[in-house]
C-alpha cells in the first residue's frame, strides 16, 4: 500500500463546516509579550499503533507527559481511527495536540521517539527469520526518525528489544546514550511485585533488579535486593534465617514466564508495558535522573567485551543515559551477565550485525 499523509482532522472540517470565528471569542491583550523562550514544547512520537503502542500513547496522555503526540503506522485506516478515538477524549484529558500520519515527517522535532512496531511471527517461522524481517522493518523506520529528529532520544520497545536496540543504534548514527531499549524495566517491576507479595509489603518499598537480556538468559540480582532500605540477603544471613535457593529461582522463573502467561490468557500484553514506558518517558523528558534497568550499550561494564545492548541499572535524564550504576554483583551474577551477553552476541553473529 502506498504511504500517504493523513490530513489533520477536525470534527467540523470533516463535515465541511468552516465557521472561522475562533478569534472572536477572546479579546487580545494590548502590548502582549511573546511566550518566554525558556518554556519547552515537548513532543513524543509513537511508531506502531497496535495494542502496545496505544497503551503507551494512552498512558502518556493521561499522565500529561507531552504537549504534542505524533502517531505513525503503515495502516492508514487503523491509524486514523486510533487518532480520532483519542482526540474524542480531549475533554477528559490534559491538553495535548494529537497528530497521525503514515509519513514520518509528522514526527519532526520529537524529543522522544518510541518504537513499538514489529513483524509478527508466522506459523512455522524460525526465530532467526522473524529477526531478519524486523531488522528489515527497522531499516525503513529508524533512518526517517533520525532524519526528522536529529536530537531525539530513541526508545525501543519492539522485541527482541536488546537486538533491535543495537540495530537502531547502528541505523540512526546517534550516540549510544540516546538509544535506549525498554529492556528489563518491566521485568524488574514484576520482580518487585513478586517479592513484595511474598513478603507482604508494598512493591514501592522494594528495590530489586533483573539485568541482562530481556529473555531467558536474564539475571536476577538477589544480592542487591532491599526492602525499606534493609538488604534482604545479608539480613537473612545475619539473622540466621534459612532460605532456599530453589524459592529464589522460582520467583525469577515466574518473572521470565509472566509475559507468556498474560499472552495465553488475553492474547497480548499491553497495560504493564504502557505504564513502564511512560515511566521511562517521564524520567527522560523531565530529567529526573532516576535509575532504571534498561537496555544500554554494555561494552566495558562489568568486564563485558562484546558490543551488545543489554539491561543494566542506568541513570536516565534529559540527555538519555547519564551513567550506569556501579552495582556490586556476586561472581555468579557477573558470570550470568556474561552468559547473557554471549547469548546476544551469537544472535548478532547470525544476523550479520
mmCIF file of C-alpha atoms in Angstrom:
data_model
loop_
_atom_site.group_PDB
_atom_site.id
_atom_site.type_symbol
_atom_site.label_atom_id
_atom_site.label_comp_id
_atom_site.label_asym_id
_atom_site.label_seq_id
_atom_site.Cartn_x
_atom_site.Cartn_y
_atom_site.Cartn_z
ATOM 1 C CA UNK A 1 0.000 0.000 0.000
ATOM 2 C CA UNK A 2 1.375 3.392 -0.939
ATOM 3 C CA UNK A 3 2.003 5.552 2.109
ATOM 4 C CA UNK A 4 0.193 8.868 2.095
ATOM 5 C CA UNK A 5 -0.038 11.531 4.755
ATOM 6 C CA UNK A 6 -3.258 11.781 6.686
ATOM 7 C CA UNK A 7 -4.851 15.251 6.758
ATOM 8 C CA UNK A 8 -5.029 16.908 10.149
ATOM 9 C CA UNK A 9 -8.567 16.147 11.285
ATOM 10 C CA UNK A 10 -11.139 18.412 12.824
ATOM 11 C CA UNK A 11 -14.686 17.416 13.712
ATOM 12 C CA UNK A 12 -16.039 20.452 11.832
ATOM 13 C CA UNK A 13 -13.640 20.376 8.890
ATOM 14 C CA UNK A 14 -14.529 16.748 8.213
ATOM 15 C CA UNK A 15 -18.148 17.930 7.867
ATOM 16 C CA UNK A 16 -17.085 20.761 5.533
ATOM 17 C CA UNK A 17 -18.165 23.335 8.120
ATOM 18 C CA UNK A 18 -15.800 26.292 8.392
ATOM 19 C CA UNK A 19 -17.067 28.775 10.982
ATOM 20 C CA UNK A 20 -13.829 30.759 11.231
ATOM 21 C CA UNK A 21 -14.907 32.518 14.438
ATOM 22 C CA UNK A 22 -12.279 31.275 16.902
ATOM 23 C CA UNK A 23 -10.613 34.711 17.000
ATOM 24 C CA UNK A 24 -13.883 36.355 18.064
ATOM 25 C CA UNK A 25 -14.069 34.531 21.398
ATOM 26 C CA UNK A 26 -11.150 36.356 23.010
ATOM 27 C CA UNK A 27 -10.030 39.975 23.045
ATOM 28 C CA UNK A 28 -6.248 40.159 22.720
ATOM 29 C CA UNK A 29 -4.141 41.787 25.436
ATOM 30 C CA UNK A 30 -2.548 45.017 24.243
ATOM 31 C CA UNK A 31 1.232 45.099 24.332
ATOM 32 C CA UNK A 32 1.315 41.360 24.916
ATOM 33 C CA UNK A 33 4.851 39.898 25.113
ATOM 34 C CA UNK A 34 5.659 36.639 23.280
ATOM 35 C CA UNK A 35 5.983 33.416 25.288
ATOM 36 C CA UNK A 36 9.190 33.005 27.270
ATOM 37 C CA UNK A 37 11.840 31.226 25.162
ATOM 38 C CA UNK A 38 12.741 29.119 28.204
ATOM 39 C CA UNK A 39 9.419 27.278 28.051
ATOM 40 C CA UNK A 40 9.775 23.848 26.438
ATOM 41 C CA UNK A 41 7.334 22.322 23.997
ATOM 42 C CA UNK A 42 7.575 18.573 24.498
ATOM 43 C CA UNK A 43 6.848 16.251 21.602
ATOM 44 C CA UNK A 44 6.676 12.448 21.725
ATOM 45 C CA UNK A 45 6.244 10.189 18.707
ATOM 46 C CA UNK A 46 4.994 6.602 18.889
ATOM 47 C CA UNK A 47 5.666 4.320 15.920
ATOM 48 C CA UNK A 48 3.201 1.438 15.768
ATOM 49 C CA UNK A 49 -0.430 1.706 16.898
ATOM 50 C CA UNK A 50 -1.001 -1.885 17.943
ATOM 51 C CA UNK A 51 -2.016 -2.870 21.464
ATOM 52 C CA UNK A 52 1.347 -1.921 22.972
ATOM 53 C CA UNK A 53 1.718 1.349 21.062
ATOM 54 C CA UNK A 54 -1.765 2.530 22.017
ATOM 55 C CA UNK A 55 -1.352 1.539 25.669
ATOM 56 C CA UNK A 56 1.804 3.662 25.717
ATOM 57 C CA UNK A 57 0.097 6.569 23.927
ATOM 58 C CA UNK A 58 -2.907 6.452 26.240
ATOM 59 C CA UNK A 59 -0.715 6.399 29.369
ATOM 60 C CA UNK A 60 1.404 9.287 28.081
ATOM 61 C CA UNK A 61 -1.781 11.316 27.559
ATOM 62 C CA UNK A 62 -3.327 10.587 30.942
ATOM 63 C CA UNK A 63 -0.036 11.382 32.709
ATOM 64 C CA UNK A 64 0.339 14.712 30.842
ATOM 65 C CA UNK A 65 3.853 13.957 29.582
ATOM 66 C CA UNK A 66 3.689 15.712 26.199
ATOM 67 C CA UNK A 67 2.375 18.860 24.564
ATOM 68 C CA UNK A 68 2.238 17.056 21.236
ATOM 69 C CA UNK A 69 1.830 13.372 20.432
ATOM 70 C CA UNK A 70 2.501 12.026 16.937
ATOM 71 C CA UNK A 71 1.389 8.542 15.888
ATOM 72 C CA UNK A 72 2.849 6.656 12.907
ATOM 73 C CA UNK A 73 1.759 3.362 11.381
ATOM 74 C CA UNK A 74 1.672 1.722 7.949
ATOM 75 C CA UNK A 75 -2.091 1.111 8.189
ATOM 76 C CA UNK A 76 -3.797 4.474 7.485
ATOM 77 C CA UNK A 77 -7.313 3.396 8.482
ATOM 78 C CA UNK A 78 -6.277 1.922 11.832
ATOM 79 C CA UNK A 79 -4.059 4.938 12.409
ATOM 80 C CA UNK A 80 -6.795 7.490 11.743
ATOM 81 C CA UNK A 81 -9.281 5.545 13.848
ATOM 82 C CA UNK A 82 -6.939 5.438 16.839
ATOM 83 C CA UNK A 83 -6.133 9.144 16.485
ATOM 84 C CA UNK A 84 -9.797 10.165 16.338
ATOM 85 C CA UNK A 85 -10.658 7.922 19.278
ATOM 86 C CA UNK A 86 -8.013 9.656 21.400
ATOM 87 C CA UNK A 87 -8.990 13.122 20.169
ATOM 88 C CA UNK A 88 -12.615 12.499 21.133
ATOM 89 C CA UNK A 89 -11.447 12.090 24.740
ATOM 90 C CA UNK A 90 -9.953 15.602 24.743
ATOM 91 C CA UNK A 91 -12.460 16.936 27.287
ATOM 92 C CA UNK A 92 -11.255 14.381 29.839
ATOM 93 C CA UNK A 93 -7.514 14.734 29.270
ATOM 94 C CA UNK A 94 -4.775 17.359 29.681
ATOM 95 C CA UNK A 95 -4.472 19.455 26.526
ATOM 96 C CA UNK A 96 -2.255 17.618 24.037
ATOM 97 C CA UNK A 97 -2.171 18.065 20.275
ATOM 98 C CA UNK A 98 -2.554 14.633 18.679
ATOM 99 C CA UNK A 99 -1.344 14.026 15.127
ATOM 100 C CA UNK A 100 -1.125 10.924 12.973
ATOM 101 C CA UNK A 101 0.369 10.062 9.601
ATOM 102 C CA UNK A 102 1.930 7.260 7.608
ATOM 103 C CA UNK A 103 4.568 9.872 6.677
ATOM 104 C CA UNK A 104 7.419 10.159 9.189
ATOM 105 C CA UNK A 105 7.560 13.901 8.657
ATOM 106 C CA UNK A 106 4.814 14.117 11.296
ATOM 107 C CA UNK A 107 7.469 13.146 13.873
ATOM 108 C CA UNK A 108 9.691 16.160 13.071
ATOM 109 C CA UNK A 109 11.162 17.838 16.128
ATOM 110 C CA UNK A 110 10.396 14.995 18.531
ATOM 111 C CA UNK A 111 12.100 14.947 21.924
ATOM 112 C CA UNK A 112 11.416 11.232 22.281
ATOM 113 C CA UNK A 113 10.616 8.609 19.632
ATOM 114 C CA UNK A 114 9.135 5.357 20.942
ATOM 115 C CA UNK A 115 9.215 2.404 18.539
ATOM 116 C CA UNK A 116 6.768 -0.451 19.134
ATOM 117 C CA UNK A 117 6.374 -1.621 15.521
ATOM 118 C CA UNK A 118 7.442 -5.156 14.729
ATOM 119 C CA UNK A 119 6.663 -8.072 12.461
ATOM 120 C CA UNK A 120 4.572 -10.882 13.923
ATOM 121 C CA UNK A 121 5.816 -14.441 13.829
ATOM 122 C CA UNK A 122 4.227 -16.597 11.130
ATOM 123 C CA UNK A 123 3.295 -20.177 11.999
ATOM 124 C CA UNK A 124 6.343 -22.372 11.462
ATOM 125 C CA UNK A 125 8.679 -19.404 11.022
ATOM 126 C CA UNK A 126 12.090 -19.588 12.672
ATOM 127 C CA UNK A 127 13.105 -17.005 15.275
ATOM 128 C CA UNK A 128 16.045 -16.009 13.069
ATOM 129 C CA UNK A 129 13.798 -15.324 10.076
ATOM 130 C CA UNK A 130 11.488 -13.221 12.255
ATOM 131 C CA UNK A 131 14.508 -11.285 13.481
ATOM 132 C CA UNK A 132 15.650 -10.659 9.914
ATOM 133 C CA UNK A 133 12.207 -9.302 8.991
ATOM 134 C CA UNK A 134 12.255 -6.978 12.000
ATOM 135 C CA UNK A 135 15.728 -5.750 11.094
ATOM 136 C CA UNK A 136 14.434 -5.010 7.570
ATOM 137 C CA UNK A 137 11.473 -3.126 9.085
ATOM 138 C CA UNK A 138 13.775 -1.076 11.297
ATOM 139 C CA UNK A 139 15.908 -0.197 8.264
ATOM 140 C CA UNK A 140 12.850 1.712 6.998
ATOM 141 C CA UNK A 141 11.765 3.235 10.312
ATOM 142 C CA UNK A 142 14.939 4.394 12.055
ATOM 143 C CA UNK A 143 16.594 6.461 9.287
ATOM 144 C CA UNK A 144 13.415 8.528 8.838
ATOM 145 C CA UNK A 145 13.089 9.164 12.566
ATOM 146 C CA UNK A 146 16.748 10.203 12.699
ATOM 147 C CA UNK A 147 16.260 12.432 9.662
ATOM 148 C CA UNK A 148 13.387 14.431 11.154
ATOM 149 C CA UNK A 149 14.515 14.478 14.810
ATOM 150 C CA UNK A 150 18.290 14.605 14.954
ATOM 151 C CA UNK A 151 18.349 15.494 18.663
ATOM 152 C CA UNK A 152 15.737 12.959 19.758
ATOM 153 C CA UNK A 153 16.117 10.070 22.167
ATOM 154 C CA UNK A 154 15.144 6.721 20.637
ATOM 155 C CA UNK A 155 13.331 4.350 22.983
ATOM 156 C CA UNK A 156 12.939 0.843 21.528
ATOM 157 C CA UNK A 157 10.130 -1.373 22.821
ATOM 158 C CA UNK A 158 9.821 -3.837 19.898
ATOM 159 C CA UNK A 159 11.056 -7.360 20.618
ATOM 160 C CA UNK A 160 13.632 -8.804 20.742
ATOM 161 C CA UNK A 161 14.357 -5.463 22.354
ATOM 162 C CA UNK A 162 18.098 -5.855 23.009
ATOM 163 C CA UNK A 163 18.930 -6.881 19.441
ATOM 164 C CA UNK A 164 16.671 -4.235 17.873
ATOM 165 C CA UNK A 165 18.083 -1.514 20.136
ATOM 166 C CA UNK A 166 21.532 -2.402 18.796
ATOM 167 C CA UNK A 167 20.149 -2.269 15.247
ATOM 168 C CA UNK A 168 18.521 1.131 15.920
ATOM 169 C CA UNK A 169 21.806 2.486 17.252
ATOM 170 C CA UNK A 170 23.663 1.393 14.121
ATOM 171 C CA UNK A 171 20.998 2.696 11.725
ATOM 172 C CA UNK A 172 20.455 6.043 13.439
ATOM 173 C CA UNK A 173 24.062 7.124 13.803
ATOM 174 C CA UNK A 174 23.074 8.532 17.200
ATOM 175 C CA UNK A 175 25.469 8.419 20.163
ATOM 176 C CA UNK A 176 24.758 5.351 22.291
ATOM 177 C CA UNK A 177 23.452 7.394 25.226
ATOM 178 C CA UNK A 178 20.462 8.489 23.100
ATOM 179 C CA UNK A 179 19.420 4.976 22.017
ATOM 180 C CA UNK A 180 17.741 3.005 24.800
ATOM 181 C CA UNK A 181 15.758 -0.217 24.965
ATOM 182 C CA UNK A 182 12.897 -0.733 27.418
ATOM 183 C CA UNK A 183 14.856 -3.844 28.404
ATOM 184 C CA UNK A 184 14.112 -5.315 31.821
ATOM 185 C CA UNK A 185 12.374 -2.254 33.280
ATOM 186 C CA UNK A 186 9.074 -4.148 33.243
ATOM 187 C CA UNK A 187 10.727 -7.447 34.252
ATOM 188 C CA UNK A 188 12.138 -5.668 37.309
ATOM 189 C CA UNK A 189 8.688 -4.283 38.130
ATOM 190 C CA UNK A 190 7.288 -7.827 38.013
ATOM 191 C CA UNK A 191 10.215 -8.969 40.155
ATOM 192 C CA UNK A 192 9.500 -6.272 42.764
ATOM 193 C CA UNK A 193 5.805 -7.210 42.789
ATOM 194 C CA UNK A 194 6.501 -10.902 43.370
ATOM 195 C CA UNK A 195 8.996 -10.187 46.167
ATOM 196 C CA UNK A 196 6.595 -7.695 47.756
ATOM 197 C CA UNK A 197 3.781 -10.209 47.518
ATOM 198 C CA UNK A 198 5.993 -12.886 49.087
ATOM 199 C CA UNK A 199 6.963 -10.571 51.979
ATOM 200 C CA UNK A 200 3.543 -8.875 52.250
ATOM 201 C CA UNK A 201 4.901 -5.330 51.743
ATOM 202 C CA UNK A 202 4.293 -2.521 49.246
ATOM 203 C CA UNK A 203 6.169 -3.038 45.947
ATOM 204 C CA UNK A 204 7.293 0.608 46.031
ATOM 205 C CA UNK A 205 9.382 -0.216 49.122
ATOM 206 C CA UNK A 206 11.236 -2.988 47.292
ATOM 207 C CA UNK A 207 14.483 -2.288 45.424
ATOM 208 C CA UNK A 208 15.292 -5.137 43.045
ATOM 209 C CA UNK A 209 16.724 -5.529 39.551
ATOM 210 C CA UNK A 210 16.613 -8.008 36.716
ATOM 211 C CA UNK A 211 19.532 -7.374 34.334
ATOM 212 C CA UNK A 212 20.956 -8.825 31.130
ATOM 213 C CA UNK A 213 18.859 -9.997 28.208
ATOM 214 C CA UNK A 214 15.132 -9.338 28.192
ATOM 215 C CA UNK A 215 14.507 -13.048 27.910
ATOM 216 C CA UNK A 216 15.515 -16.469 29.164
ATOM 217 C CA UNK A 217 19.126 -15.548 29.979
ATOM 218 C CA UNK A 218 18.199 -12.619 32.246
ATOM 219 C CA UNK A 219 19.868 -12.389 35.654
ATOM 220 C CA UNK A 220 18.168 -11.667 38.987
ATOM 221 C CA UNK A 221 20.434 -9.580 41.231
ATOM 222 C CA UNK A 222 19.487 -11.210 44.542
ATOM 223 C CA UNK A 223 22.484 -9.707 46.331
ATOM 224 C CA UNK A 224 21.204 -6.136 45.761
ATOM 225 C CA UNK A 225 17.573 -6.601 46.884
ATOM 226 C CA UNK A 226 16.468 -4.327 49.692
ATOM 227 C CA UNK A 227 13.137 -3.737 51.399
ATOM 228 C CA UNK A 228 12.702 -0.404 53.143
ATOM 229 C CA UNK A 229 16.467 0.107 52.847
ATOM 230 C CA UNK A 230 17.260 -3.256 54.500
ATOM 231 C CA UNK A 231 19.454 -5.540 52.335
ATOM 232 C CA UNK A 232 17.386 -8.732 52.267
ATOM 233 C CA UNK A 233 20.028 -11.412 51.700
ATOM 234 C CA UNK A 234 22.546 -10.115 54.249
ATOM 235 C CA UNK A 235 19.705 -9.589 56.740
ATOM 236 C CA UNK A 236 18.600 -13.217 56.387
ATOM 237 C CA UNK A 237 22.187 -14.403 56.813
ATOM 238 C CA UNK A 238 22.808 -12.258 59.906
ATOM 239 C CA UNK A 239 19.553 -13.377 61.492
ATOM 240 C CA UNK A 240 20.398 -16.964 60.541
ATOM 241 C CA UNK A 241 17.073 -17.264 58.768
ATOM 242 C CA UNK A 242 17.111 -20.159 56.333
ATOM 243 C CA UNK A 243 16.104 -19.585 52.753
ATOM 244 C CA UNK A 244 16.134 -21.918 49.807
ATOM 245 C CA UNK A 245 17.796 -21.011 46.532
ATOM 246 C CA UNK A 246 15.071 -23.017 44.836
ATOM 247 C CA UNK A 247 12.485 -20.499 46.089
ATOM 248 C CA UNK A 248 14.536 -17.613 44.718
ATOM 249 C CA UNK A 249 14.884 -19.249 41.322
ATOM 250 C CA UNK A 250 11.172 -19.993 41.283
ATOM 251 C CA UNK A 251 10.439 -16.281 41.680
ATOM 252 C CA UNK A 252 12.877 -15.432 38.868
ATOM 253 C CA UNK A 253 11.293 -18.078 36.637
ATOM 254 C CA UNK A 254 7.874 -16.567 37.315
ATOM 255 C CA UNK A 255 9.219 -13.193 36.117
ATOM 256 C CA UNK A 256 10.551 -14.696 32.878
ATOM 257 C CA UNK A 257 7.317 -16.596 32.215
ATOM 258 C CA UNK A 258 4.884 -13.870 33.282
ATOM 259 C CA UNK A 259 4.510 -12.242 29.853
ATOM 260 C CA UNK A 260 3.747 -15.618 28.257
ATOM 261 C CA UNK A 261 1.094 -16.243 30.894
ATOM 262 C CA UNK A 262 -0.618 -12.914 30.124
ATOM 263 C CA UNK A 263 -0.455 -13.618 26.378
ATOM 264 C CA UNK A 264 -2.020 -17.053 26.862
ATOM 265 C CA UNK A 265 -4.830 -15.539 28.934
ATOM 266 C CA UNK A 266 -5.700 -12.388 26.982
ATOM 267 C CA UNK A 267 -3.797 -12.727 23.717
ATOM 268 C CA UNK A 268 -1.242 -9.934 24.235
ATOM 269 C CA UNK A 269 0.404 -7.733 26.853
ATOM 270 C CA UNK A 270 -0.294 -4.006 26.889
ATOM 271 C CA UNK A 271 -1.092 -2.166 30.122
ATOM 272 C CA UNK A 272 2.018 -3.034 32.133
ATOM 273 C CA UNK A 273 4.364 -2.132 29.266
ATOM 274 C CA UNK A 274 2.333 1.054 28.717
ATOM 275 C CA UNK A 275 2.953 2.166 32.294
ATOM 276 C CA UNK A 276 6.572 1.009 32.177
ATOM 277 C CA UNK A 277 7.406 3.021 29.043
ATOM 278 C CA UNK A 278 5.502 6.101 30.259
ATOM 279 C CA UNK A 279 7.544 5.842 33.450
ATOM 280 C CA UNK A 280 10.734 5.887 31.361
ATOM 281 C CA UNK A 281 9.435 8.823 29.293
ATOM 282 C CA UNK A 282 8.787 10.830 32.457
ATOM 283 C CA UNK A 283 12.294 10.203 33.779
ATOM 284 C CA UNK A 284 13.911 11.094 30.450
ATOM 285 C CA UNK A 285 11.953 14.183 29.485
ATOM 286 C CA UNK A 286 11.693 15.691 32.965
ATOM 287 C CA UNK A 287 15.364 14.991 33.709
ATOM 288 C CA UNK A 288 14.506 13.101 36.886
ATOM 289 C CA UNK A 289 17.822 11.205 36.913
ATOM 290 C CA UNK A 290 16.201 8.070 38.274
ATOM 291 C CA UNK A 291 17.818 4.650 37.937
ATOM 292 C CA UNK A 292 16.090 2.181 35.624
ATOM 293 C CA UNK A 293 17.233 -1.233 34.357
ATOM 294 C CA UNK A 294 17.154 -0.541 30.618
ATOM 295 C CA UNK A 295 18.979 -1.846 27.579
ATOM 296 C CA UNK A 296 22.177 0.166 27.013
ATOM 297 C CA UNK A 297 25.467 -0.360 25.208
ATOM 298 C CA UNK A 298 27.027 -2.615 27.837
ATOM 299 C CA UNK A 299 30.531 -2.991 26.406
ATOM 300 C CA UNK A 300 33.101 -2.124 29.074
ATOM 301 C CA UNK A 301 30.804 -2.566 32.068
ATOM 302 C CA UNK A 302 31.301 -5.474 34.493
ATOM 303 C CA UNK A 303 34.038 -6.862 32.258
ATOM 304 C CA UNK A 304 31.783 -7.260 29.207
ATOM 305 C CA UNK A 305 33.817 -7.226 25.997
ATOM 306 C CA UNK A 306 31.098 -7.784 23.386
ATOM 307 C CA UNK A 307 29.411 -4.904 21.586
ATOM 308 C CA UNK A 308 25.904 -5.708 22.794
ATOM 309 C CA UNK A 309 22.956 -3.892 24.275
ATOM 310 C CA UNK A 310 21.537 -5.445 27.430
ATOM 311 C CA UNK A 311 19.919 -4.172 30.601
ATOM 312 C CA UNK A 312 21.914 -2.617 33.405
ATOM 313 C CA UNK A 313 20.736 -0.207 36.134
ATOM 314 C CA UNK A 314 21.239 3.145 34.404
ATOM 315 C CA UNK A 315 20.681 6.737 35.457
ATOM 316 C CA UNK A 316 18.385 8.415 32.936
ATOM 317 C CA UNK A 317 17.700 12.078 32.249
ATOM 318 C CA UNK A 318 17.205 14.639 29.508
ATOM 319 C CA UNK A 319 20.455 13.551 27.870
ATOM 320 C CA UNK A 320 19.382 9.911 27.737
ATOM 321 C CA UNK A 321 21.683 7.505 29.570
ATOM 322 C CA UNK A 322 23.718 9.588 32.014
ATOM 323 C CA UNK A 323 25.639 6.701 33.532
ATOM 324 C CA UNK A 324 25.499 3.075 34.637
ATOM 325 C CA UNK A 325 25.213 2.352 38.363
ATOM 326 C CA UNK A 326 28.189 0.610 39.941
ATOM 327 C CA UNK A 327 26.116 -2.215 41.396
ATOM 328 C CA UNK A 328 28.116 -4.714 43.417
ATOM 329 C CA UNK A 329 27.420 -8.140 41.946
ATOM 330 C CA UNK A 330 28.410 -11.519 43.252
ATOM 331 C CA UNK A 331 30.684 -13.538 40.994
ATOM 332 C CA UNK A 332 27.854 -15.883 39.972
ATOM 333 C CA UNK A 333 25.751 -12.844 38.962
ATOM 334 C CA UNK A 334 28.608 -11.423 36.889
ATOM 335 C CA UNK A 335 29.026 -14.799 35.195
ATOM 336 C CA UNK A 336 25.294 -14.877 34.453
ATOM 337 C CA UNK A 337 25.529 -11.413 32.926
ATOM 338 C CA UNK A 338 28.431 -12.540 30.733
ATOM 339 C CA UNK A 339 26.455 -15.572 29.560
ATOM 340 C CA UNK A 340 23.571 -13.250 28.718
ATOM 341 C CA UNK A 341 25.937 -11.036 26.691
ATOM 342 C CA UNK A 342 27.306 -14.075 24.855
ATOM 343 C CA UNK A 343 23.769 -15.217 24.007
ATOM 344 C CA UNK A 344 23.028 -11.846 22.416
ATOM 345 C CA UNK A 345 26.390 -11.710 20.653
ATOM 346 C CA UNK A 346 25.653 -15.055 18.978
ATOM 347 C CA UNK A 347 22.342 -13.672 17.710
ATOM 348 C CA UNK A 348 24.209 -10.672 16.277
ATOM 349 C CA UNK A 349 26.605 -13.031 14.524
ATOM 350 C CA UNK A 350 23.701 -14.934 12.959
ATOM 351 C CA UNK A 351 22.175 -11.675 11.716
ATOM 352 C CA UNK A 352 25.489 -10.312 10.499
ATOM 353 C CA UNK A 353 25.348 -7.133 12.607
#
